[in-house]
PDB file of C-alpha atoms in Angstrom:
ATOM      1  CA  UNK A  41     -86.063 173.109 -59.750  1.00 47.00           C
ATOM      2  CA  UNK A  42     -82.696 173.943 -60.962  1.00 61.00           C
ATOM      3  CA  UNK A  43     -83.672 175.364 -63.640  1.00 70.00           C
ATOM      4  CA  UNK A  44     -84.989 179.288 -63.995  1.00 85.00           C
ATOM      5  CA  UNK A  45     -89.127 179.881 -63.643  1.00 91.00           C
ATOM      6  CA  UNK A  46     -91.115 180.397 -66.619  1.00 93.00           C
ATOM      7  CA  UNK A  47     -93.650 181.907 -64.041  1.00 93.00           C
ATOM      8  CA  UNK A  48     -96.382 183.078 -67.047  1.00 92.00           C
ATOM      9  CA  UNK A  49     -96.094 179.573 -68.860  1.00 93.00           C
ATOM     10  CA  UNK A  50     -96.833 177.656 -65.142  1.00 94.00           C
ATOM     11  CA  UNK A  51     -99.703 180.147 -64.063  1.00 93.00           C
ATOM     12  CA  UNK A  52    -101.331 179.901 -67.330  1.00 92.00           C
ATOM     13  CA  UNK A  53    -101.000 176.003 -67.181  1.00 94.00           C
ATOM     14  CA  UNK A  54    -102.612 176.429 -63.696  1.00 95.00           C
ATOM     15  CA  UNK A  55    -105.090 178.731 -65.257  1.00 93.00           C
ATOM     16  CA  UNK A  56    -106.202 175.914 -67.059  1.00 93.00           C
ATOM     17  CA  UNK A  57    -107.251 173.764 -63.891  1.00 93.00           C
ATOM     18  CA  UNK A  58    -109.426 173.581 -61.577  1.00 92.00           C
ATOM     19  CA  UNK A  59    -107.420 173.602 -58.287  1.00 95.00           C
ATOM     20  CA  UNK A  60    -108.467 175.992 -55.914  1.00 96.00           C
ATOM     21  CA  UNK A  61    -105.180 177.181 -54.087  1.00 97.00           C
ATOM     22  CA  UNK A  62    -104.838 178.720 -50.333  1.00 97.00           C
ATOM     23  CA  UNK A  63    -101.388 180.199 -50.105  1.00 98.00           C
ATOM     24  CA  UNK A  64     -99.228 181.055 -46.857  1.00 98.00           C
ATOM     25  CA  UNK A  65     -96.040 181.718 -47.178  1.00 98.00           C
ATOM     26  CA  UNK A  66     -93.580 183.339 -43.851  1.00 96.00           C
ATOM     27  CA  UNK A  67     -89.937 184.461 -43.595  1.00 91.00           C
ATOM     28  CA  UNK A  68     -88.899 184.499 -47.083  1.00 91.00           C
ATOM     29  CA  UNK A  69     -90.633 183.423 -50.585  1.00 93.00           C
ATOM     30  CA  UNK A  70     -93.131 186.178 -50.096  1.00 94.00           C
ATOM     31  CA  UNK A  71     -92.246 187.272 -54.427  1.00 95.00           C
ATOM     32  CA  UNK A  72     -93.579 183.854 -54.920  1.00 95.00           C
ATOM     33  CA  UNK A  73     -97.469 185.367 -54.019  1.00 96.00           C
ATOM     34  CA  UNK A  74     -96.780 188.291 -56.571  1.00 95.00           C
ATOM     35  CA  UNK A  75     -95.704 185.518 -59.367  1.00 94.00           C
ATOM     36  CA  UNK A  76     -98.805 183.306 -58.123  1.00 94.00           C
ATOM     37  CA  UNK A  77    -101.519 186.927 -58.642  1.00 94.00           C
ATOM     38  CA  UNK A  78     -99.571 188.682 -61.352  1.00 90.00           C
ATOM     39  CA  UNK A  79    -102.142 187.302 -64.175  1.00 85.00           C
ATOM     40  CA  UNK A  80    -105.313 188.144 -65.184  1.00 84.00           C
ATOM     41  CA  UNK A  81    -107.781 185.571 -63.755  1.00 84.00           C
ATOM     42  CA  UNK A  82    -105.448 184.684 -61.330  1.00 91.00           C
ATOM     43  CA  UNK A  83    -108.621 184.499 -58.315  1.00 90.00           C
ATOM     44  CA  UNK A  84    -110.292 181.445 -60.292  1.00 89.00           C
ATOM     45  CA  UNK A  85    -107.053 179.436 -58.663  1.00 95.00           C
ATOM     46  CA  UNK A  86    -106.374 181.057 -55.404  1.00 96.00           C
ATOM     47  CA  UNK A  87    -108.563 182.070 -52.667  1.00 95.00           C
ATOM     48  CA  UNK A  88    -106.431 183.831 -50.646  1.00 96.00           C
ATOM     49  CA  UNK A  89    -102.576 184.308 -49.632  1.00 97.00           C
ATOM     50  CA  UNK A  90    -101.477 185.189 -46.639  1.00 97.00           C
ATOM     51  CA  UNK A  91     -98.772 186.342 -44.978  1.00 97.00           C
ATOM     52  CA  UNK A  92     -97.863 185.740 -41.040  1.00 96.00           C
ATOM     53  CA  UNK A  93     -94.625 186.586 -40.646  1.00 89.00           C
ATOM     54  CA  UNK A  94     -94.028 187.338 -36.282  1.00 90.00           C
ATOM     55  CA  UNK A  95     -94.716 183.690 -34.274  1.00 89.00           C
ATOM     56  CA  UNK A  96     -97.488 185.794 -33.029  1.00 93.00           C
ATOM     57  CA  UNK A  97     -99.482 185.879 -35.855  1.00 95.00           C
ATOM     58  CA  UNK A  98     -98.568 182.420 -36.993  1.00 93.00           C
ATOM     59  CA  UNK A  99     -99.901 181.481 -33.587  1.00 94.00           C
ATOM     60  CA  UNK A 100    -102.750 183.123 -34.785  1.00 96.00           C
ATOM     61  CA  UNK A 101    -102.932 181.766 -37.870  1.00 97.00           C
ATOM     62  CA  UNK A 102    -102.643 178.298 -36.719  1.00 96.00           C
ATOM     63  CA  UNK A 103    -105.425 178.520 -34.139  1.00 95.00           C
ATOM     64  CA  UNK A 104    -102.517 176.789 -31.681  1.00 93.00           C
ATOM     65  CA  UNK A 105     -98.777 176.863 -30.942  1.00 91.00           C
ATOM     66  CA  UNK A 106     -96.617 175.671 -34.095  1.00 91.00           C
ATOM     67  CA  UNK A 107     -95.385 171.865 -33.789  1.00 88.00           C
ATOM     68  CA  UNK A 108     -91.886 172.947 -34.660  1.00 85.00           C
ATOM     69  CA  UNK A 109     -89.322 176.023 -34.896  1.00 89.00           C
ATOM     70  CA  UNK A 110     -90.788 178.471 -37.223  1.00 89.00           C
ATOM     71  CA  UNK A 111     -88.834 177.589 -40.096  1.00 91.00           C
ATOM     72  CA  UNK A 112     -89.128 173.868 -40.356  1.00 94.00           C
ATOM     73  CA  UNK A 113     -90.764 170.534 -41.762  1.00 97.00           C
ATOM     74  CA  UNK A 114     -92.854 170.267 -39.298  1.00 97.00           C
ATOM     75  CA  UNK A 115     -94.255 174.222 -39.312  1.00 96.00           C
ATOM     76  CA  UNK A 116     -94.515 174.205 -43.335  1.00 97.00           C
ATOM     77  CA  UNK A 117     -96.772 170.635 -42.883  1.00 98.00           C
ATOM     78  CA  UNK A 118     -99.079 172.636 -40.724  1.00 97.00           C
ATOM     79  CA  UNK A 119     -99.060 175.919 -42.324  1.00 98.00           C
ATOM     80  CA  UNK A 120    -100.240 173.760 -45.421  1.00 98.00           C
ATOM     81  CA  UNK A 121    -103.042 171.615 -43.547  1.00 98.00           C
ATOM     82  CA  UNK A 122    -104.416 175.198 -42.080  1.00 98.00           C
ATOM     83  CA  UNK A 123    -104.150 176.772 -45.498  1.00 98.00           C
ATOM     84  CA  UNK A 124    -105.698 173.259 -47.090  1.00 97.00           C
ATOM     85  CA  UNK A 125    -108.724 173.549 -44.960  1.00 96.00           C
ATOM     86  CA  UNK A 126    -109.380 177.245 -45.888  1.00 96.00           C
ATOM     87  CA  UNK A 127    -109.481 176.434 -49.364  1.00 96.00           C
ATOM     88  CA  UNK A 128    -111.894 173.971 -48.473  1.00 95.00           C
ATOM     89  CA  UNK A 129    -113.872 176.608 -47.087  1.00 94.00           C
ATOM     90  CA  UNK A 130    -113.653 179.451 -49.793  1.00 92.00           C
ATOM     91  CA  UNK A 131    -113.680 176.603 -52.587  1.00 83.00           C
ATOM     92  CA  UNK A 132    -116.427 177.298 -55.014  1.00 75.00           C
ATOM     93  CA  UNK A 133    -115.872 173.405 -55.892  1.00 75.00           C
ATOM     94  CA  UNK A 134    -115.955 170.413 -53.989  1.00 75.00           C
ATOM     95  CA  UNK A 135    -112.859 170.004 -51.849  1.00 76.00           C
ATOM     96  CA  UNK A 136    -111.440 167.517 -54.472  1.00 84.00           C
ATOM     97  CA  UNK A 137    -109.698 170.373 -55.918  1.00 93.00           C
ATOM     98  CA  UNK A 138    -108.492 172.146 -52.931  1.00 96.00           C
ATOM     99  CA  UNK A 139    -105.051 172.786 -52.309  1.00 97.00           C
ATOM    100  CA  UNK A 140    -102.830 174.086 -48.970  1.00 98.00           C
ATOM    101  CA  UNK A 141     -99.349 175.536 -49.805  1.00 98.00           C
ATOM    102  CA  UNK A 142     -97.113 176.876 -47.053  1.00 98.00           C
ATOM    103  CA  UNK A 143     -93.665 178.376 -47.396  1.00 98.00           C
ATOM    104  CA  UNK A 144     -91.369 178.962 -44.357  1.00 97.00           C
ATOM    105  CA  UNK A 145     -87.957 179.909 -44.573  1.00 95.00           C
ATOM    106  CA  UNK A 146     -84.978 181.152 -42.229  1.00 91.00           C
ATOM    107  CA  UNK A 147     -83.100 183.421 -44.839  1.00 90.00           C
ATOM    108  CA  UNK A 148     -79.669 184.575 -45.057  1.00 80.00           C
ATOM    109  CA  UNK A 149     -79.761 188.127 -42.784  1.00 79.00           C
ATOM    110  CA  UNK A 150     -78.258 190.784 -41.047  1.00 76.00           C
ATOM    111  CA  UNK A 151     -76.889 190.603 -38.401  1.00 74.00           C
ATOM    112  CA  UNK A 152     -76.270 187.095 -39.034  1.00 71.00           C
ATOM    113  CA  UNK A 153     -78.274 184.481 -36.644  1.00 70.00           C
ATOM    114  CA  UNK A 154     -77.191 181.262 -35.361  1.00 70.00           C
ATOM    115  CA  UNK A 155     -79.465 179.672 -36.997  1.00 73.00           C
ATOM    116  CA  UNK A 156     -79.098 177.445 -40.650  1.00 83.00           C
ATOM    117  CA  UNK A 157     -80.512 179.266 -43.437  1.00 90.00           C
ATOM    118  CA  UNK A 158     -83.211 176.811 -44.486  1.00 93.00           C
ATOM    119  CA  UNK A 159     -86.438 176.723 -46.810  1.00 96.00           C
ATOM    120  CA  UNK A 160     -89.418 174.463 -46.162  1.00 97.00           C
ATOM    121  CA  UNK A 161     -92.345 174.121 -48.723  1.00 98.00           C
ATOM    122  CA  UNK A 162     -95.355 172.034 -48.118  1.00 98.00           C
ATOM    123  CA  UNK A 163     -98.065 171.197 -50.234  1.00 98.00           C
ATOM    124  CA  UNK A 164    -101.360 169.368 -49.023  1.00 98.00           C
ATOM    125  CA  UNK A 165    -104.749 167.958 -51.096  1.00 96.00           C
ATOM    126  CA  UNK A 166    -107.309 165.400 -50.659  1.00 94.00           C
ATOM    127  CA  UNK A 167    -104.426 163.040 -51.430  1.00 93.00           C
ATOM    128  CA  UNK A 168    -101.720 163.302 -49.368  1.00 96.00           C
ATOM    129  CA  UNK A 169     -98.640 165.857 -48.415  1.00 98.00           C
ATOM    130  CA  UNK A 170     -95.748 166.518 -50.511  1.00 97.00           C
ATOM    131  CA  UNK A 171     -93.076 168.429 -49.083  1.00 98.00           C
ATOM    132  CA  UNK A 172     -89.378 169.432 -50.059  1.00 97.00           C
ATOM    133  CA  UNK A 173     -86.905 171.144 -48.027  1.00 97.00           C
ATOM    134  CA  UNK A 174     -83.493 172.749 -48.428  1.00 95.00           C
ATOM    135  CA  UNK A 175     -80.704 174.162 -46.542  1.00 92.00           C
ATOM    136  CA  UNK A 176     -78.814 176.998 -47.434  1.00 88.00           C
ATOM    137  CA  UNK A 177     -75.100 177.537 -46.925  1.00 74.00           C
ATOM    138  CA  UNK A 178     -74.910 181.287 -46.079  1.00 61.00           C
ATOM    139  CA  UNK A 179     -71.365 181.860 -46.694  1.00 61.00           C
ATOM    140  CA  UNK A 180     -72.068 181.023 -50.252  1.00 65.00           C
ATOM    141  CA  UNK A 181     -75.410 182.613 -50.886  1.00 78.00           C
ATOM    142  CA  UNK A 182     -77.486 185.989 -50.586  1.00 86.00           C
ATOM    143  CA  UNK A 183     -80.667 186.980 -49.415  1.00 89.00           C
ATOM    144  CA  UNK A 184     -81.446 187.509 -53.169  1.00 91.00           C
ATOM    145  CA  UNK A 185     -80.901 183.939 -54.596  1.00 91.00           C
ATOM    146  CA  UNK A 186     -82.419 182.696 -51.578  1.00 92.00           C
ATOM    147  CA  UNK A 187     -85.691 184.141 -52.672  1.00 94.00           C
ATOM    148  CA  UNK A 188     -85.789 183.004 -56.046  1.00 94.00           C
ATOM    149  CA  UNK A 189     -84.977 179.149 -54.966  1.00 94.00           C
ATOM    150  CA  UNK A 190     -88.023 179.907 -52.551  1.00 96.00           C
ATOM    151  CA  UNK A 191     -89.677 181.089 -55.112  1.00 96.00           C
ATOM    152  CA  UNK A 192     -88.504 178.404 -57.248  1.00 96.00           C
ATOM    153  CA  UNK A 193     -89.623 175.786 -54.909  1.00 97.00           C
ATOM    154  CA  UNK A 194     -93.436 177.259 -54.596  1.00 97.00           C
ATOM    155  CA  UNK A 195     -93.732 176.600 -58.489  1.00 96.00           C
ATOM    156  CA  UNK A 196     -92.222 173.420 -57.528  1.00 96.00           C
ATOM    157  CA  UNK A 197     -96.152 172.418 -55.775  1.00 97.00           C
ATOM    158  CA  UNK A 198     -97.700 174.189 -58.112  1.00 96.00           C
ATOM    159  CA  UNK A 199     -96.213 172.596 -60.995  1.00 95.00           C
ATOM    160  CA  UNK A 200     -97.480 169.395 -59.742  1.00 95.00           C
ATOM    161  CA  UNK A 201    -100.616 170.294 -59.885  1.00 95.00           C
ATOM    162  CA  UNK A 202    -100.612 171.035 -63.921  1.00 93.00           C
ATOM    163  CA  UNK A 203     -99.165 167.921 -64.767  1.00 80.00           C
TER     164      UNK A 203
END
């Protein structure tokens, strides 16, 4: 998405589905769980967000070590499937309509790491994975816009799901 978020016009789409949406997002992207709850109603499409943000608690979250670095493919893919069979779980529908996202991102920081600035997003239902990912050339970008094209690429999934 290139263009800006019409966040209210996408969550009230969404409002008008069925999907039942487990959220996880870690190391950047976390405004995209305020856009996601910031609506009235907004607990008939997600059962829960969560946040692990140390590999400890992603350990944790995972229920075993992550398949890649923190902040890749790999990681965001099974964020998604843990987060797709929770919804399952706290679905009040059949698991049809259940939905895993997972955001994990390496943002631009300070001190600077040797590490590429990268956001992963993965998206999981009964039908398959969808995932997008994109690196970010520090030099040329700040913290701030990094969050917004996490952001951005959040309501990516979830705009897929109102079409």
């Amino acid at each position: 998405m290139d263009r800006p978020v019409d966040w209210k016009s996408l969550t009230k789409r969404l409002s008008q589905t069925d999907w039942q949406i487990a959220l996880v997002v870690s190391g950047g992207g976390i405004g995209a769980i305020e856009r996601c709850m910031k609506r009235a109603g907004a607990s008939v499409n997600f059962v829960e967000a969560v946040v692990p943000y140390s590999r400890a608690s992603m350990r944790d979250y995972l229920g075993a070590p992550m398949v890649g670095k923190s902040a890749s493919k790999e990681t965001s893919i099974q964020l998604a499937q843990v987060a797709f069979e929770r919804a399952v779980s706290f679905s009040d529908i059949d698991q049809g309509r259940a939905v895993g996202i997972a955001l994990v991102a390496a943002m631009p920081t300070f001190p600077a790491r040797n590490q590429t600035n990268q956001i992963h997003v993965a998206m999981i239902t009964m039908n398959g994975c969808q995932s997008r990912s994109r690196e970010l050339d520090g030099q040329l970008i700040d913290r701030d816009d990094a969050e917004e094209i996490a952001e951005a690429m959040v309501a990516e999934m979830v705009e897929n799901l109102t079409g």
